[in-house]
């Protein structure tokens, strides 16, 4: 059972610390390979999803929520999975390593091809052959290979804010009966306004991200 989150100057100290010295294992892999890795590890996978490049308006609050979730998990029984990079929700990797967790990153081969930097706190990275970054494919409505792999190997998912990809993955996990917890969080306001201006669009007024209304107001 995950705890109810109550924040009032909360500070949770790590029980064990592991160094963040870069990925030990980076490879291209299909779903069967990732499933075999998880099975051989003897651990289950807890996946965090949320904003990556969009960032967080209140990054400290995001990390505090993640810290309490991690405190309720056993490092010897759990792999922490995110999207392999350090941006946004990827900052949770550092918290996980401080608590002694082994960490996993499942990400599209687009990240490798576009030379997106990996988090120094992710241990095992699996690049999934995929022509998209994730979510449901527009032409078929099915999950992309990357998102399908993430949902398939996850025992449970935690969302802290998030856009379309996080939304699609959480809804798919929920449809399979997997535990999904979601915490509302705004994306970074200044970054969102700057991107809109750069694209010649009106500045946004809503910074919630598309995951919030879909997850909070959809049927369990």
PDB file of C-alpha atoms in Angstrom:
ATOM      1  CA  UNK A   1       0.000   0.000   0.000  1.00  0.00           C
ATOM      2  CA  UNK A   2       1.214   3.488  -0.845  1.00  0.00           C
ATOM      3  CA  UNK A   3       0.926   6.104   1.907  1.00  0.00           C
ATOM      4  CA  UNK A   4      -1.261   9.186   1.885  1.00  0.00           C
ATOM      5  CA  UNK A   5       1.013  12.118   1.093  1.00  0.00           C
ATOM      6  CA  UNK A   6       1.139  14.780   3.785  1.00  0.00           C
ATOM      7  CA  UNK A   7       3.678  17.564   3.344  1.00  0.00           C
ATOM      8  CA  UNK A   8       4.711  19.959   6.063  1.00  0.00           C
ATOM      9  CA  UNK A   9       8.398  20.645   5.793  1.00  0.00           C
ATOM     10  CA  UNK A  10       8.904  16.921   5.219  1.00  0.00           C
ATOM     11  CA  UNK A  11      12.449  15.687   4.817  1.00  0.00           C
ATOM     12  CA  UNK A  12      13.051  12.000   4.230  1.00  0.00           C
ATOM     13  CA  UNK A  13      16.598  10.754   4.690  1.00  0.00           C
ATOM     14  CA  UNK A  14      17.927   7.957   2.486  1.00  0.00           C
ATOM     15  CA  UNK A  15      18.606   4.616   4.114  1.00  0.00           C
ATOM     16  CA  UNK A  16      21.343   3.683   1.689  1.00  0.00           C
ATOM     17  CA  UNK A  17      23.220   5.577  -0.990  1.00  0.00           C
ATOM     18  CA  UNK A  18      24.557   4.462  -4.350  1.00  0.00           C
ATOM     19  CA  UNK A  19      26.770   6.542  -6.613  1.00  0.00           C
ATOM     20  CA  UNK A  20      25.465   8.039  -9.846  1.00  0.00           C
ATOM     21  CA  UNK A  21      28.287   7.115 -12.182  1.00  0.00           C
ATOM     22  CA  UNK A  22      26.450   6.688 -15.469  1.00  0.00           C
ATOM     23  CA  UNK A  23      24.633   3.762 -17.067  1.00  0.00           C
ATOM     24  CA  UNK A  24      26.298   0.359 -16.658  1.00  0.00           C
ATOM     25  CA  UNK A  25      24.236  -1.266 -19.375  1.00  0.00           C
ATOM     26  CA  UNK A  26      22.954   0.452 -22.544  1.00  0.00           C
ATOM     27  CA  UNK A  27      21.459  -1.564 -25.386  1.00  0.00           C
ATOM     28  CA  UNK A  28      18.741  -1.753 -28.003  1.00  0.00           C
ATOM     29  CA  UNK A  29      16.044  -4.177 -26.933  1.00  0.00           C
ATOM     30  CA  UNK A  30      12.578  -5.459 -27.739  1.00  0.00           C
ATOM     31  CA  UNK A  31       9.851  -6.186 -25.203  1.00  0.00           C
ATOM     32  CA  UNK A  32      10.860  -9.826 -24.718  1.00  0.00           C
ATOM     33  CA  UNK A  33      14.427  -8.813 -23.871  1.00  0.00           C
ATOM     34  CA  UNK A  34      13.267  -6.232 -21.326  1.00  0.00           C
ATOM     35  CA  UNK A  35      10.832  -8.689 -19.765  1.00  0.00           C
ATOM     36  CA  UNK A  36      13.609 -11.262 -19.439  1.00  0.00           C
ATOM     37  CA  UNK A  37      15.853  -8.697 -17.753  1.00  0.00           C
ATOM     38  CA  UNK A  38      13.141  -7.807 -15.232  1.00  0.00           C
ATOM     39  CA  UNK A  39      12.350 -11.461 -14.559  1.00  0.00           C
ATOM     40  CA  UNK A  40      16.020 -12.310 -14.022  1.00  0.00           C
ATOM     41  CA  UNK A  41      16.425  -9.347 -11.647  1.00  0.00           C
ATOM     42  CA  UNK A  42      13.889 -10.832  -9.254  1.00  0.00           C
ATOM     43  CA  UNK A  43      12.355  -7.385  -8.827  1.00  0.00           C
ATOM     44  CA  UNK A  44       9.160  -5.707  -9.980  1.00  0.00           C
ATOM     45  CA  UNK A  45       9.079  -2.385 -11.828  1.00  0.00           C
ATOM     46  CA  UNK A  46       7.634   0.853 -10.490  1.00  0.00           C
ATOM     47  CA  UNK A  47       7.442   3.454 -13.273  1.00  0.00           C
ATOM     48  CA  UNK A  48       7.341   7.217 -12.817  1.00  0.00           C
ATOM     49  CA  UNK A  49       5.923   9.342 -15.655  1.00  0.00           C
ATOM     50  CA  UNK A  50       5.435  13.079 -15.996  1.00  0.00           C
ATOM     51  CA  UNK A  51       6.996  16.037 -17.769  1.00  0.00           C
ATOM     52  CA  UNK A  52      10.456  15.709 -19.260  1.00  0.00           C
ATOM     53  CA  UNK A  53      11.655  18.570 -21.478  1.00  0.00           C
ATOM     54  CA  UNK A  54       8.641  20.698 -20.454  1.00  0.00           C
ATOM     55  CA  UNK A  55       9.962  20.832 -16.888  1.00  0.00           C
ATOM     56  CA  UNK A  56       8.050  21.543 -13.681  1.00  0.00           C
ATOM     57  CA  UNK A  57       6.821  24.849 -12.330  1.00  0.00           C
ATOM     58  CA  UNK A  58       7.454  23.528  -8.801  1.00  0.00           C
ATOM     59  CA  UNK A  59      10.220  20.955  -9.137  1.00  0.00           C
ATOM     60  CA  UNK A  60      10.728  20.778  -5.366  1.00  0.00           C
ATOM     61  CA  UNK A  61       7.111  19.694  -4.802  1.00  0.00           C
ATOM     62  CA  UNK A  62       7.454  17.036  -7.504  1.00  0.00           C
ATOM     63  CA  UNK A  63      10.556  15.632  -5.838  1.00  0.00           C
ATOM     64  CA  UNK A  64       8.896  15.662  -2.430  1.00  0.00           C
ATOM     65  CA  UNK A  65       5.972  13.637  -3.755  1.00  0.00           C
ATOM     66  CA  UNK A  66       8.347  11.179  -5.399  1.00  0.00           C
ATOM     67  CA  UNK A  67      10.396  10.877  -2.180  1.00  0.00           C
ATOM     68  CA  UNK A  68       7.396   9.720  -0.183  1.00  0.00           C
ATOM     69  CA  UNK A  69       6.436   7.167  -2.834  1.00  0.00           C
ATOM     70  CA  UNK A  70       9.991   5.810  -2.853  1.00  0.00           C
ATOM     71  CA  UNK A  71      10.053   5.623   0.946  1.00  0.00           C
ATOM     72  CA  UNK A  72       7.218   3.081   0.831  1.00  0.00           C
ATOM     73  CA  UNK A  73       9.067   0.769  -1.598  1.00  0.00           C
ATOM     74  CA  UNK A  74      11.743  -1.843  -0.869  1.00  0.00           C
ATOM     75  CA  UNK A  75      14.955  -1.343  -2.894  1.00  0.00           C
ATOM     76  CA  UNK A  76      15.722  -5.056  -2.822  1.00  0.00           C
ATOM     77  CA  UNK A  77      12.368  -5.817  -4.474  1.00  0.00           C
ATOM     78  CA  UNK A  78      11.843  -2.872  -6.830  1.00  0.00           C
ATOM     79  CA  UNK A  79      13.360  -1.435  -9.999  1.00  0.00           C
ATOM     80  CA  UNK A  80      12.616   2.262 -10.548  1.00  0.00           C
ATOM     81  CA  UNK A  81      11.882   3.008 -14.199  1.00  0.00           C
ATOM     82  CA  UNK A  82      11.572   6.390 -15.889  1.00  0.00           C
ATOM     83  CA  UNK A  83      12.490   7.565 -19.383  1.00  0.00           C
ATOM     84  CA  UNK A  84      16.301   7.334 -19.128  1.00  0.00           C
ATOM     85  CA  UNK A  85      16.982  11.110 -19.318  1.00  0.00           C
ATOM     86  CA  UNK A  86      17.592  13.538 -16.451  1.00  0.00           C
ATOM     87  CA  UNK A  87      15.114  16.256 -17.455  1.00  0.00           C
ATOM     88  CA  UNK A  88      11.894  16.834 -15.543  1.00  0.00           C
ATOM     89  CA  UNK A  89      10.629  13.627 -13.960  1.00  0.00           C
ATOM     90  CA  UNK A  90      14.057  12.127 -14.641  1.00  0.00           C
ATOM     91  CA  UNK A  91      15.326  13.938 -11.525  1.00  0.00           C
ATOM     92  CA  UNK A  92      13.643  11.132  -9.555  1.00  0.00           C
ATOM     93  CA  UNK A  93      16.491   8.850 -10.627  1.00  0.00           C
ATOM     94  CA  UNK A  94      18.825  10.643  -8.228  1.00  0.00           C
ATOM     95  CA  UNK A  95      16.389  10.202  -5.346  1.00  0.00           C
ATOM     96  CA  UNK A  96      16.047   6.515  -6.164  1.00  0.00           C
ATOM     97  CA  UNK A  97      19.803   5.971  -6.223  1.00  0.00           C
ATOM     98  CA  UNK A  98      20.199   7.728  -2.879  1.00  0.00           C
ATOM     99  CA  UNK A  99      17.758   5.218  -1.442  1.00  0.00           C
ATOM    100  CA  UNK A 100      19.630   2.235  -2.847  1.00  0.00           C
ATOM    101  CA  UNK A 101      17.332   1.352  -5.754  1.00  0.00           C
ATOM    102  CA  UNK A 102      18.490  -0.111  -9.033  1.00  0.00           C
ATOM    103  CA  UNK A 103      17.226   2.089 -11.850  1.00  0.00           C
ATOM    104  CA  UNK A 104      15.930   1.358 -15.316  1.00  0.00           C
ATOM    105  CA  UNK A 105      15.270   3.521 -18.367  1.00  0.00           C
ATOM    106  CA  UNK A 106      13.055   2.497 -21.280  1.00  0.00           C
ATOM    107  CA  UNK A 107      13.131   5.007 -24.134  1.00  0.00           C
ATOM    108  CA  UNK A 108      12.661   5.271 -27.895  1.00  0.00           C
ATOM    109  CA  UNK A 109      15.670   4.833 -30.190  1.00  0.00           C
ATOM    110  CA  UNK A 110      14.931   8.418 -31.237  1.00  0.00           C
ATOM    111  CA  UNK A 111      16.668   9.479 -28.020  1.00  0.00           C
ATOM    112  CA  UNK A 112      19.812   7.621 -29.077  1.00  0.00           C
ATOM    113  CA  UNK A 113      19.626   8.844 -32.665  1.00  0.00           C
ATOM    114  CA  UNK A 114      19.170  12.451 -31.552  1.00  0.00           C
ATOM    115  CA  UNK A 115      21.918  12.092 -28.930  1.00  0.00           C
ATOM    116  CA  UNK A 116      19.689  12.982 -26.004  1.00  0.00           C
ATOM    117  CA  UNK A 117      21.774  12.881 -22.817  1.00  0.00           C
ATOM    118  CA  UNK A 118      21.068  10.044 -20.400  1.00  0.00           C
ATOM    119  CA  UNK A 119      20.731  10.544 -16.671  1.00  0.00           C
ATOM    120  CA  UNK A 120      23.933   9.672 -14.797  1.00  0.00           C
ATOM    121  CA  UNK A 121      21.686   7.956 -12.228  1.00  0.00           C
ATOM    122  CA  UNK A 122      20.116   5.358 -14.547  1.00  0.00           C
ATOM    123  CA  UNK A 123      21.771   1.935 -14.353  1.00  0.00           C
ATOM    124  CA  UNK A 124      20.211   0.040 -17.251  1.00  0.00           C
ATOM    125  CA  UNK A 125      18.970   1.703 -20.450  1.00  0.00           C
ATOM    126  CA  UNK A 126      16.893  -0.062 -23.083  1.00  0.00           C
ATOM    127  CA  UNK A 127      16.418   1.710 -26.403  1.00  0.00           C
ATOM    128  CA  UNK A 128      13.241   0.382 -28.017  1.00  0.00           C
ATOM    129  CA  UNK A 129      13.113   0.549 -31.834  1.00  0.00           C
ATOM    130  CA  UNK A 130      10.411   3.150 -32.380  1.00  0.00           C
ATOM    131  CA  UNK A 131       9.718   5.900 -34.898  1.00  0.00           C
ATOM    132  CA  UNK A 132       7.888   7.950 -32.258  1.00  0.00           C
ATOM    133  CA  UNK A 133       8.632   9.171 -28.746  1.00  0.00           C
ATOM    134  CA  UNK A 134       5.761   7.176 -27.302  1.00  0.00           C
ATOM    135  CA  UNK A 135       2.057   7.322 -26.593  1.00  0.00           C
ATOM    136  CA  UNK A 136      -0.688   6.093 -28.898  1.00  0.00           C
ATOM    137  CA  UNK A 137       0.094   6.144 -32.607  1.00  0.00           C
ATOM    138  CA  UNK A 138      -2.150   8.514 -34.545  1.00  0.00           C
ATOM    139  CA  UNK A 139      -2.760   6.139 -37.440  1.00  0.00           C
ATOM    140  CA  UNK A 140      -3.659   3.009 -35.446  1.00  0.00           C
ATOM    141  CA  UNK A 141      -4.526   4.178 -31.940  1.00  0.00           C
ATOM    142  CA  UNK A 142      -2.288   1.485 -30.424  1.00  0.00           C
ATOM    143  CA  UNK A 143       0.570   2.204 -28.065  1.00  0.00           C
ATOM    144  CA  UNK A 144       3.937   2.806 -29.660  1.00  0.00           C
ATOM    145  CA  UNK A 145       6.550   0.082 -29.045  1.00  0.00           C
ATOM    146  CA  UNK A 146       8.229   2.166 -26.342  1.00  0.00           C
ATOM    147  CA  UNK A 147       5.049   2.887 -24.399  1.00  0.00           C
ATOM    148  CA  UNK A 148       3.822  -0.674 -24.860  1.00  0.00           C
ATOM    149  CA  UNK A 149       7.050  -1.971 -23.311  1.00  0.00           C
ATOM    150  CA  UNK A 150       6.820   0.437 -20.381  1.00  0.00           C
ATOM    151  CA  UNK A 151       3.235  -0.535 -19.607  1.00  0.00           C
ATOM    152  CA  UNK A 152       3.903  -4.249 -20.041  1.00  0.00           C
ATOM    153  CA  UNK A 153       6.806  -4.457 -17.595  1.00  0.00           C
ATOM    154  CA  UNK A 154       5.426  -2.082 -14.947  1.00  0.00           C
ATOM    155  CA  UNK A 155       3.905  -3.471 -11.787  1.00  0.00           C
ATOM    156  CA  UNK A 156       2.505  -0.001 -11.024  1.00  0.00           C
ATOM    157  CA  UNK A 157       2.789   3.571 -12.280  1.00  0.00           C
ATOM    158  CA  UNK A 158       3.069   6.976 -10.617  1.00  0.00           C
ATOM    159  CA  UNK A 159       2.304  10.097 -12.613  1.00  0.00           C
ATOM    160  CA  UNK A 160       3.271  13.581 -11.465  1.00  0.00           C
ATOM    161  CA  UNK A 161       1.773  15.870 -14.068  1.00  0.00           C
ATOM    162  CA  UNK A 162       2.424  14.924 -17.669  1.00  0.00           C
ATOM    163  CA  UNK A 163       1.436  15.350 -21.281  1.00  0.00           C
ATOM    164  CA  UNK A 164       0.035  13.084 -23.961  1.00  0.00           C
ATOM    165  CA  UNK A 165       2.568  10.269 -23.647  1.00  0.00           C
ATOM    166  CA  UNK A 166       2.249  10.021 -19.868  1.00  0.00           C
ATOM    167  CA  UNK A 167      -1.542  10.163 -20.224  1.00  0.00           C
ATOM    168  CA  UNK A 168      -1.638   7.336 -22.751  1.00  0.00           C
ATOM    169  CA  UNK A 169       0.651   5.126 -20.698  1.00  0.00           C
ATOM    170  CA  UNK A 170      -1.272   5.637 -17.452  1.00  0.00           C
ATOM    171  CA  UNK A 171      -4.631   5.008 -19.102  1.00  0.00           C
ATOM    172  CA  UNK A 172      -3.288   1.826 -20.715  1.00  0.00           C
ATOM    173  CA  UNK A 173      -1.889   0.611 -17.390  1.00  0.00           C
ATOM    174  CA  UNK A 174      -5.166   1.360 -15.649  1.00  0.00           C
ATOM    175  CA  UNK A 175      -7.095  -0.542 -18.334  1.00  0.00           C
ATOM    176  CA  UNK A 176      -4.941  -3.587 -17.533  1.00  0.00           C
ATOM    177  CA  UNK A 177      -5.826  -3.322 -13.856  1.00  0.00           C
ATOM    178  CA  UNK A 178      -2.411  -2.046 -12.764  1.00  0.00           C
ATOM    179  CA  UNK A 179      -2.238   0.436  -9.872  1.00  0.00           C
ATOM    180  CA  UNK A 180      -1.887   4.023 -11.102  1.00  0.00           C
ATOM    181  CA  UNK A 181      -1.448   7.037  -8.825  1.00  0.00           C
ATOM    182  CA  UNK A 182      -1.546  10.548 -10.225  1.00  0.00           C
ATOM    183  CA  UNK A 183      -0.554  13.877  -8.684  1.00  0.00           C
ATOM    184  CA  UNK A 184      -1.425  17.118 -10.449  1.00  0.00           C
ATOM    185  CA  UNK A 185       1.496  19.378 -11.327  1.00  0.00           C
ATOM    186  CA  UNK A 186       1.959  22.328 -13.679  1.00  0.00           C
ATOM    187  CA  UNK A 187       4.589  22.235 -16.377  1.00  0.00           C
ATOM    188  CA  UNK A 188       7.115  25.061 -16.311  1.00  0.00           C
ATOM    189  CA  UNK A 189       5.202  28.259 -17.129  1.00  0.00           C
ATOM    190  CA  UNK A 190       8.131  30.270 -18.481  1.00  0.00           C
ATOM    191  CA  UNK A 191       9.280  27.475 -20.775  1.00  0.00           C
ATOM    192  CA  UNK A 192       5.755  26.945 -22.097  1.00  0.00           C
ATOM    193  CA  UNK A 193       5.354  30.656 -22.859  1.00  0.00           C
ATOM    194  CA  UNK A 194       8.748  30.811 -24.558  1.00  0.00           C
ATOM    195  CA  UNK A 195       7.960  27.813 -26.769  1.00  0.00           C
ATOM    196  CA  UNK A 196       4.641  29.363 -27.767  1.00  0.00           C
ATOM    197  CA  UNK A 197       6.295  32.647 -28.689  1.00  0.00           C
ATOM    198  CA  UNK A 198       9.017  30.871 -30.657  1.00  0.00           C
ATOM    199  CA  UNK A 199       6.338  29.003 -32.601  1.00  0.00           C
ATOM    200  CA  UNK A 200       4.318  32.138 -33.316  1.00  0.00           C
ATOM    201  CA  UNK A 201       1.431  30.981 -31.119  1.00  0.00           C
ATOM    202  CA  UNK A 202      -0.520  32.656 -28.369  1.00  0.00           C
ATOM    203  CA  UNK A 203       0.923  32.132 -24.907  1.00  0.00           C
ATOM    204  CA  UNK A 204      -0.874  29.363 -22.994  1.00  0.00           C
ATOM    205  CA  UNK A 205      -3.188  30.063 -20.092  1.00  0.00           C
ATOM    206  CA  UNK A 206      -3.476  26.463 -18.865  1.00  0.00           C
ATOM    207  CA  UNK A 207      -0.320  24.740 -17.643  1.00  0.00           C
ATOM    208  CA  UNK A 208      -1.816  21.532 -16.274  1.00  0.00           C
ATOM    209  CA  UNK A 209      -0.762  19.214 -19.093  1.00  0.00           C
ATOM    210  CA  UNK A 210      -3.106  16.830 -20.884  1.00  0.00           C
ATOM    211  CA  UNK A 211      -2.666  13.968 -18.405  1.00  0.00           C
ATOM    212  CA  UNK A 212      -4.502  15.684 -15.563  1.00  0.00           C
ATOM    213  CA  UNK A 213      -8.054  15.878 -16.950  1.00  0.00           C
ATOM    214  CA  UNK A 214      -7.755  12.464 -18.595  1.00  0.00           C
ATOM    215  CA  UNK A 215      -6.550  10.670 -15.471  1.00  0.00           C
ATOM    216  CA  UNK A 216      -8.440  12.506 -12.734  1.00  0.00           C
ATOM    217  CA  UNK A 217     -11.784  12.557 -14.497  1.00  0.00           C
ATOM    218  CA  UNK A 218     -11.778   9.224 -16.330  1.00  0.00           C
ATOM    219  CA  UNK A 219     -13.482   6.210 -14.811  1.00  0.00           C
ATOM    220  CA  UNK A 220     -11.367   3.954 -12.616  1.00  0.00           C
TER     221      UNK A 220
END
